[in-house]
mmCIF file of C-alpha atoms in Angstrom:
data_model
loop_
_atom_site.group_PDB
_atom_site.id
_atom_site.type_symbol
_atom_site.label_atom_id
_atom_site.label_comp_id
_atom_site.label_asym_id
_atom_site.label_seq_id
_atom_site.Cartn_x
_atom_site.Cartn_y
_atom_site.Cartn_z
ATOM 1 C CA MET A 1 59.112 -21.797 48.701
ATOM 2 C CA THR A 2 58.294 -18.998 51.102
ATOM 3 C CA GLY A 3 60.627 -15.988 50.674
ATOM 4 C CA ILE A 4 60.236 -14.587 54.169
ATOM 5 C CA VAL A 5 59.269 -16.297 57.484
ATOM 6 C CA VAL A 6 58.529 -14.209 60.548
ATOM 7 C CA LEU A 7 58.908 -15.823 63.985
ATOM 8 C CA GLY A 8 57.490 -13.170 66.264
ATOM 9 C CA SER A 9 54.642 -11.578 68.281
ATOM 10 C CA THR A 10 51.143 -10.514 67.551
ATOM 11 C CA ASN A 11 49.572 -7.860 69.685
ATOM 12 C CA MET A 12 46.450 -5.701 69.724
ATOM 13 C CA ASP A 13 47.684 -2.155 69.968
ATOM 14 C CA LEU A 14 45.454 -0.003 72.331
ATOM 15 C CA VAL A 15 46.498 3.465 71.269
ATOM 16 C CA ALA A 16 45.799 6.778 73.084
ATOM 17 C CA TYR A 17 46.570 9.980 71.290
ATOM 18 C CA VAL A 18 47.512 12.861 73.634
ATOM 19 C CA PRO A 19 49.064 16.379 73.385
ATOM 20 C CA HIS A 20 51.851 15.150 75.579
ATOM 21 C CA ALA A 21 52.717 11.925 77.387
ATOM 22 C CA PRO A 22 51.732 11.937 81.097
ATOM 23 C CA LYS A 23 54.461 12.178 83.635
ATOM 24 C CA ARG A 24 54.486 10.008 86.698
ATOM 25 C CA GLY A 25 51.415 10.852 88.701
ATOM 26 C CA GLU A 26 49.980 13.109 85.994
ATOM 27 C CA THR A 27 46.611 12.717 84.208
ATOM 28 C CA VAL A 28 46.122 14.092 80.783
ATOM 29 C CA THR A 29 43.059 14.232 78.540
ATOM 30 C CA GLY A 30 43.498 12.394 75.187
ATOM 31 C CA ARG A 31 41.967 13.371 71.899
ATOM 32 C CA GLU A 32 41.342 9.880 70.401
ATOM 33 C CA PHE A 33 41.522 6.165 71.101
ATOM 34 C CA ARG A 34 42.072 3.426 68.623
ATOM 35 C CA THR A 35 42.422 -0.311 68.677
ATOM 36 C CA ILE A 36 44.821 -1.363 65.989
ATOM 37 C CA PRO A 37 46.380 -4.929 65.182
ATOM 38 C CA GLY A 38 50.089 -4.853 65.947
ATOM 39 C CA GLY A 39 53.034 -6.660 67.561
ATOM 40 C CA LYS A 40 56.619 -6.414 66.119
ATOM 41 C CA GLY A 41 56.383 -9.783 64.514
ATOM 42 C CA ALA A 42 52.977 -9.231 62.914
ATOM 43 C CA ASN A 43 53.929 -5.674 61.879
ATOM 44 C CA GLN A 44 57.036 -6.934 60.095
ATOM 45 C CA ALA A 45 55.069 -9.674 58.430
ATOM 46 C CA VAL A 46 52.496 -7.235 57.180
ATOM 47 C CA ALA A 47 55.113 -4.661 56.040
ATOM 48 C CA ALA A 48 56.945 -7.379 54.099
ATOM 49 C CA ALA A 49 53.751 -8.733 52.458
ATOM 50 C CA ARG A 50 52.544 -5.302 51.532
ATOM 51 C CA ALA A 51 56.004 -4.550 50.082
ATOM 52 C CA GLY A 52 55.683 -7.478 47.722
ATOM 53 C CA GLY A 53 57.223 -10.394 49.748
ATOM 54 C CA ASP A 54 55.929 -14.002 49.959
ATOM 55 C CA VAL A 55 55.437 -14.133 53.762
ATOM 56 C CA ALA A 56 54.529 -16.706 56.463
ATOM 57 C CA MET A 57 54.047 -16.107 60.095
ATOM 58 C CA ILE A 58 54.970 -18.328 63.061
ATOM 59 C CA GLY A 59 53.714 -17.363 66.538
ATOM 60 C CA ALA A 60 50.521 -17.400 68.583
ATOM 61 C CA VAL A 61 47.240 -15.363 69.142
ATOM 62 C CA GLY A 62 44.925 -15.844 72.001
ATOM 63 C CA SER A 63 41.548 -17.567 72.059
ATOM 64 C CA ASP A 64 39.815 -14.224 72.487
ATOM 65 C CA GLU A 65 38.230 -11.792 69.963
ATOM 66 C CA PHE A 66 41.584 -9.948 69.583
ATOM 67 C CA GLY A 67 43.117 -13.340 68.344
ATOM 68 C CA GLU A 68 40.539 -13.652 65.549
ATOM 69 C CA LEU A 69 41.052 -10.088 64.368
ATOM 70 C CA LEU A 70 44.888 -10.358 64.584
ATOM 71 C CA ARG A 71 44.772 -13.473 62.378
ATOM 72 C CA HIS A 72 42.314 -11.850 59.973
ATOM 73 C CA THR A 73 44.552 -8.751 59.642
ATOM 74 C CA LEU A 74 47.586 -10.825 58.641
ATOM 75 C CA GLU A 75 45.620 -12.830 56.119
ATOM 76 C CA ALA A 76 44.069 -9.747 54.530
ATOM 77 C CA SER A 77 47.618 -8.460 53.869
ATOM 78 C CA GLY A 78 48.468 -11.828 52.278
ATOM 79 C CA VAL A 79 50.447 -13.369 55.129
ATOM 80 C CA ASP A 80 50.297 -17.228 55.379
ATOM 81 C CA THR A 81 49.023 -17.965 58.920
ATOM 82 C CA ASP A 82 48.978 -21.879 58.681
ATOM 83 C CA LEU A 83 51.516 -21.992 61.556
ATOM 84 C CA LEU A 84 50.074 -19.192 63.580
ATOM 85 C CA ARG A 85 48.792 -21.011 66.675
ATOM 86 C CA THR A 86 45.978 -20.253 68.934
ATOM 87 C CA ALA A 87 46.821 -20.381 72.640
ATOM 88 C CA GLU A 88 44.133 -20.601 75.297
ATOM 89 C CA GLY A 89 43.656 -17.242 77.039
ATOM 90 C CA PRO A 90 44.178 -13.559 75.995
ATOM 91 C CA SER A 91 46.162 -12.304 73.031
ATOM 92 C CA GLY A 92 49.155 -10.113 73.479
ATOM 93 C CA THR A 93 48.406 -6.353 73.930
ATOM 94 C CA ALA A 94 50.465 -3.105 73.590
ATOM 95 C CA HIS A 95 49.291 0.006 75.400
ATOM 96 C CA ILE A 96 50.573 2.897 73.429
ATOM 97 C CA VAL A 97 50.594 6.685 74.167
ATOM 98 C CA VAL A 98 51.188 8.844 71.134
ATOM 99 C CA ASP A 99 51.961 12.518 71.560
ATOM 100 C CA ASP A 100 51.333 15.446 69.101
ATOM 101 C CA GLU A 101 55.032 15.267 68.031
ATOM 102 C CA GLY A 102 54.476 11.756 66.766
ATOM 103 C CA GLY A 103 56.502 10.168 69.511
ATOM 104 C CA ASN A 104 55.315 7.211 71.544
ATOM 105 C CA SER A 105 55.709 5.221 74.750
ATOM 106 C CA ILE A 106 54.662 1.574 74.944
ATOM 107 C CA VAL A 107 53.772 -0.995 77.537
ATOM 108 C CA VAL A 108 53.712 -4.591 76.134
ATOM 109 C CA ILE A 109 51.798 -7.483 77.862
ATOM 110 C CA PRO A 110 52.739 -10.841 76.140
ATOM 111 C CA GLY A 111 49.600 -12.834 76.491
ATOM 112 C CA ALA A 112 49.598 -15.700 74.094
ATOM 113 C CA ASN A 113 53.125 -14.662 72.830
ATOM 114 C CA GLY A 114 54.531 -16.014 76.140
ATOM 115 C CA ALA A 115 53.413 -19.514 75.166
ATOM 116 C CA VAL A 116 55.726 -19.634 72.236
ATOM 117 C CA THR A 117 58.960 -20.942 74.024
ATOM 118 C CA ALA A 118 60.219 -23.182 71.145
ATOM 119 C CA LEU A 119 59.464 -24.098 67.577
ATOM 120 C CA GLY A 120 56.537 -26.217 67.054
ATOM 121 C CA PRO A 121 55.498 -29.004 64.571
ATOM 122 C CA GLY A 122 56.219 -27.825 61.002
ATOM 123 C CA ASP A 123 58.045 -24.615 61.960
ATOM 124 C CA GLU A 124 61.581 -25.693 61.008
ATOM 125 C CA ALA A 125 60.404 -27.222 57.782
ATOM 126 C CA LEU A 126 58.971 -23.881 56.897
ATOM 127 C CA ILE A 127 62.045 -21.944 57.960
ATOM 128 C CA ALA A 128 64.178 -24.344 55.870
ATOM 129 C CA THR A 129 62.216 -23.364 52.623
ATOM 130 C CA SER A 130 62.686 -19.710 53.135
ATOM 131 C CA ASP A 131 65.277 -17.069 52.062
ATOM 132 C CA ALA A 132 65.213 -15.068 55.287
ATOM 133 C CA LEU A 133 63.887 -15.415 58.863
ATOM 134 C CA LEU A 134 62.928 -12.251 60.682
ATOM 135 C CA LEU A 135 63.206 -12.308 64.505
ATOM 136 C CA GLN A 136 62.364 -9.843 67.273
ATOM 137 C CA LEU A 137 62.413 -9.984 71.051
ATOM 138 C CA GLU A 138 58.636 -9.974 72.072
ATOM 139 C CA LEU A 139 58.674 -13.784 72.214
ATOM 140 C CA PRO A 140 60.595 -15.778 74.849
ATOM 141 C CA LEU A 141 64.300 -15.705 74.013
ATOM 142 C CA SER A 142 64.286 -19.563 73.933
ATOM 143 C CA ALA A 143 61.983 -19.431 70.967
ATOM 144 C CA VAL A 144 63.980 -16.735 69.181
ATOM 145 C CA LEU A 145 67.131 -18.736 69.708
ATOM 146 C CA ASP A 146 65.477 -21.971 68.550
ATOM 147 C CA GLY A 147 64.285 -20.220 65.294
ATOM 148 C CA ALA A 148 67.770 -18.683 64.616
ATOM 149 C CA GLU A 149 69.542 -21.941 65.174
ATOM 150 C CA ALA A 150 67.111 -23.776 62.726
ATOM 151 C CA ALA A 151 67.771 -21.072 60.220
ATOM 152 C CA ARG A 152 71.473 -21.505 60.480
ATOM 153 C CA ARG A 153 71.174 -25.195 60.085
ATOM 154 C CA HIS A 154 69.424 -24.623 56.706
ATOM 155 C CA GLY A 155 71.620 -21.699 55.433
ATOM 156 C CA VAL A 156 68.740 -19.289 55.801
ATOM 157 C CA ARG A 157 69.644 -15.625 56.497
ATOM 158 C CA THR A 158 68.527 -14.350 59.927
ATOM 159 C CA ILE A 159 67.530 -10.708 60.450
ATOM 160 C CA LEU A 160 67.183 -9.862 64.071
ATOM 161 C CA THR A 161 65.410 -6.654 65.465
ATOM 162 C CA PRO A 162 66.693 -6.514 69.117
ATOM 163 C CA ALA A 163 63.575 -4.871 70.523
ATOM 164 C CA PRO A 164 62.520 -4.433 73.241
ATOM 165 C CA ALA A 165 66.147 -3.841 74.055
ATOM 166 C CA GLN A 166 67.783 -6.324 76.421
ATOM 167 C CA PRO A 167 71.131 -8.197 76.811
ATOM 168 C CA LEU A 168 71.499 -10.773 74.160
ATOM 169 C CA PRO A 169 73.016 -14.171 74.845
ATOM 170 C CA PRO A 170 76.238 -14.840 72.806
ATOM 171 C CA GLU A 171 74.656 -17.927 71.462
ATOM 172 C CA LEU A 172 71.964 -15.949 69.607
ATOM 173 C CA LEU A 173 74.423 -13.351 68.251
ATOM 174 C CA ALA A 174 76.434 -16.320 66.962
ATOM 175 C CA VAL A 175 73.564 -17.346 64.632
ATOM 176 C CA THR A 176 72.451 -13.838 63.684
ATOM 177 C CA ASP A 177 73.460 -12.693 60.169
ATOM 178 C CA LEU A 178 72.080 -9.122 60.205
ATOM 179 C CA LEU A 179 71.280 -7.101 63.332
ATOM 180 C CA VAL A 180 68.875 -4.149 62.926
ATOM 181 C CA PRO A 181 68.736 -1.997 66.111
ATOM 182 C CA ASN A 182 67.538 1.558 66.337
ATOM 183 C CA GLU A 183 70.116 4.000 67.631
ATOM 184 C CA HIS A 184 68.948 3.568 71.308
ATOM 185 C CA GLU A 185 69.058 -0.255 71.131
ATOM 186 C CA ALA A 186 72.358 -0.093 69.434
ATOM 187 C CA ALA A 187 73.739 2.088 72.318
ATOM 188 C CA THR A 188 72.358 -0.296 74.923
ATOM 189 C CA LEU A 189 73.750 -3.351 73.218
ATOM 190 C CA ALA A 190 77.234 -1.803 72.471
ATOM 191 C CA GLY A 191 77.647 0.442 75.587
ATOM 192 C CA VAL A 192 78.375 3.514 73.509
ATOM 193 C CA ALA A 193 76.041 6.273 72.188
ATOM 194 C CA ASP A 194 77.849 7.116 68.973
ATOM 195 C CA PRO A 195 76.262 5.053 66.166
ATOM 196 C CA HIS A 196 79.493 4.659 64.219
ATOM 197 C CA MET A 197 81.280 3.383 67.357
ATOM 198 C CA ALA A 198 78.313 1.183 68.222
ATOM 199 C CA ALA A 199 78.291 -0.467 64.833
ATOM 200 C CA GLU A 200 81.991 -1.087 65.107
ATOM 201 C CA ALA A 201 81.412 -2.813 68.472
ATOM 202 C CA LEU A 202 78.472 -4.765 67.324
ATOM 203 C CA LEU A 203 80.565 -6.119 64.259
ATOM 204 C CA ARG A 204 82.668 -7.996 66.721
ATOM 205 C CA GLN A 205 79.514 -10.067 67.476
ATOM 206 C CA VAL A 206 77.535 -10.220 64.202
ATOM 207 C CA PRO A 207 78.730 -9.855 60.472
ATOM 208 C CA GLU A 208 76.240 -7.121 59.383
ATOM 209 C CA VAL A 209 74.436 -4.304 61.175
ATOM 210 C CA VAL A 210 71.959 -1.685 60.118
ATOM 211 C CA ILE A 211 71.355 1.018 62.705
ATOM 212 C CA THR A 212 68.219 3.019 62.119
ATOM 213 C CA LEU A 213 68.617 6.724 63.031
ATOM 214 C CA GLY A 214 65.033 8.081 62.764
ATOM 215 C CA SER A 215 64.802 11.115 60.645
ATOM 216 C CA ALA A 216 68.610 10.967 59.934
ATOM 217 C CA GLY A 217 68.259 7.770 57.957
ATOM 218 C CA SER A 218 70.237 4.552 58.526
ATOM 219 C CA LEU A 219 73.742 3.345 59.003
ATOM 220 C CA TYR A 220 74.969 0.085 57.347
ATOM 221 C CA ALA A 221 78.197 -1.708 58.464
ATOM 222 C CA ALA A 222 79.682 -4.950 57.574
ATOM 223 C CA ARG A 223 82.903 -6.681 58.367
ATOM 224 C CA GLY A 224 85.655 -5.755 55.910
ATOM 225 C CA SER A 225 83.872 -2.792 54.315
ATOM 226 C CA ALA A 226 83.436 0.925 55.022
ATOM 227 C CA PRO A 227 80.165 1.899 56.621
ATOM 228 C CA VAL A 228 77.481 3.624 54.557
ATOM 229 C CA THR A 229 74.846 6.119 55.813
ATOM 230 C CA VAL A 230 71.685 6.541 53.791
ATOM 231 C CA PRO A 231 69.459 9.597 54.489
ATOM 232 C CA ALA A 232 65.803 9.391 55.070
ATOM 233 C CA PRO A 233 63.148 11.413 53.178
ATOM 234 C CA ARG A 234 62.149 14.611 54.950
ATOM 235 C CA VAL A 235 58.564 14.252 56.117
ATOM 236 C CA ARG A 236 56.248 15.398 58.946
ATOM 237 C CA ALA A 237 55.739 12.517 61.315
ATOM 238 C CA VAL A 238 52.176 11.928 62.474
ATOM 239 C CA ASP A 239 52.770 8.655 64.417
ATOM 240 C CA THR A 240 56.091 6.765 64.594
ATOM 241 C CA THR A 241 54.553 3.499 65.813
ATOM 242 C CA GLY A 242 55.547 0.762 63.414
ATOM 243 C CA ALA A 243 58.030 2.659 61.462
ATOM 244 C CA GLY A 244 60.996 0.486 62.493
ATOM 245 C CA ASP A 245 59.029 -2.605 61.637
ATOM 246 C CA THR A 246 58.008 -1.253 58.199
ATOM 247 C CA PHE A 247 61.692 -0.504 57.594
ATOM 248 C CA VAL A 248 62.789 -4.034 58.405
ATOM 249 C CA GLY A 249 59.939 -5.649 56.483
ATOM 250 C CA ALA A 250 60.682 -3.672 53.348
ATOM 251 C CA LEU A 251 64.426 -4.144 53.823
ATOM 252 C CA ALA A 252 63.904 -7.949 54.062
ATOM 253 C CA VAL A 253 61.981 -7.919 50.757
ATOM 254 C CA ALA A 254 64.597 -5.822 49.075
ATOM 255 C CA LEU A 255 67.489 -8.064 50.221
ATOM 256 C CA VAL A 256 65.643 -11.250 49.301
ATOM 257 C CA GLU A 257 65.186 -9.846 45.839
ATOM 258 C CA GLY A 258 68.920 -9.261 45.573
ATOM 259 C CA ARG A 259 68.992 -5.509 45.543
ATOM 260 C CA PRO A 260 72.392 -3.858 46.491
ATOM 261 C CA VAL A 261 72.417 -2.855 50.138
ATOM 262 C CA GLN A 262 72.371 0.915 49.645
ATOM 263 C CA GLN A 263 69.346 0.682 47.236
ATOM 264 C CA ALA A 264 67.668 -1.625 49.670
ATOM 265 C CA LEU A 265 68.214 0.837 52.473
ATOM 266 C CA SER A 266 66.833 3.689 50.540
ATOM 267 C CA TRP A 267 63.717 1.759 49.494
ATOM 268 C CA ALA A 268 63.135 0.689 53.072
ATOM 269 C CA SER A 269 63.535 4.263 54.224
ATOM 270 C CA ALA A 270 60.918 5.336 51.841
ATOM 271 C CA ALA A 271 58.556 2.744 53.209
ATOM 272 C CA ALA A 272 59.191 3.946 56.800
ATOM 273 C CA ALA A 273 58.675 7.529 55.750
ATOM 274 C CA LEU A 274 55.227 6.797 54.340
ATOM 275 C CA CYS A 275 54.402 4.892 57.544
ATOM 276 C CA VAL A 276 55.129 7.751 59.908
ATOM 277 C CA GLN A 277 52.786 10.028 57.884
ATOM 278 C CA ARG A 278 49.730 7.982 58.958
ATOM 279 C CA PRO A 279 48.334 7.052 62.298
ATOM 280 C CA GLY A 280 48.743 3.397 63.672
ATOM 281 C CA ALA A 281 51.085 0.548 63.013
ATOM 282 C CA SER A 282 49.912 -2.130 60.604
ATOM 283 C CA THR A 283 47.149 0.171 59.227
ATOM 284 C CA SER A 284 49.852 2.720 58.239
ATOM 285 C CA MET A 285 52.219 0.420 56.273
ATOM 286 C CA PRO A 286 52.513 1.163 52.566
ATOM 287 C CA TYR A 287 52.053 -1.103 49.576
ATOM 288 C CA ARG A 288 54.775 -1.802 47.047
ATOM 289 C CA SER A 289 53.520 0.568 44.436
ATOM 290 C CA GLU A 290 53.510 3.384 47.029
ATOM 291 C CA ILE A 291 57.075 2.636 48.109
ATOM 292 C CA ASP A 292 58.182 2.566 44.406
ATOM 293 C CA ASP A 293 56.556 5.906 43.707
ATOM 294 C CA ALA A 294 58.065 7.444 46.810
ATOM 295 C CA SER A 295 61.694 6.107 46.272
#
């Protein structure tokens, strides 16, 4: 049995570190460039595996050198890649600018991820054996919906990160158990900026919501119970890339282990706080022992 299955993207992150992000028409001189394995799906898989989860990845890498490195990175973190396919052509890439405040802006080019339009052979059988399915929106929506519907058929909990933010079809929300947007994604989906009001609106569409609030922590809301806000550790952020994915991966592990929600959120926040103190996405994700020591 696989505790957590991730249906999602794998990208090579091409990261430029700059004093400030360039405005339109502006050229800035960066201080460093790094090539770092990433993608929201792969990031969540690595985060969950390092946090102690039994994790398998469904998706696709390209037939290029990036594809080989992306697969190796997942396997090195303990992620099962038997159903990670290789699509002819380039792997997905994310072009990231990180400023000196730790903020980032990102352009994603799907590459091989765009070839994943539905579940493939063996995918549903793997999902059926899991406790939770993690989903994001860097694959075609048809594949995300296919995975969520398969999970529902087999009584598997679905955890959806609605990023990059976009309108979600009602049929996807109908088979989503836990929605985990950040505050900006929540505002886009709910049409209201206040996180508490956004959570209230989103609960009309899904049974549980966790809204991540950056340095302010996270807000949990569920139908029929009072919302709970969990603070985040106070740290100095170096690079926030991958922090949300680290949070979701660690949260999934804690929930699969049966921890109470508030404890699970605190543990996931500790993982994300460790992540932002290091550069990169997958390379910055903490291991279980580190999270335990920090929480």
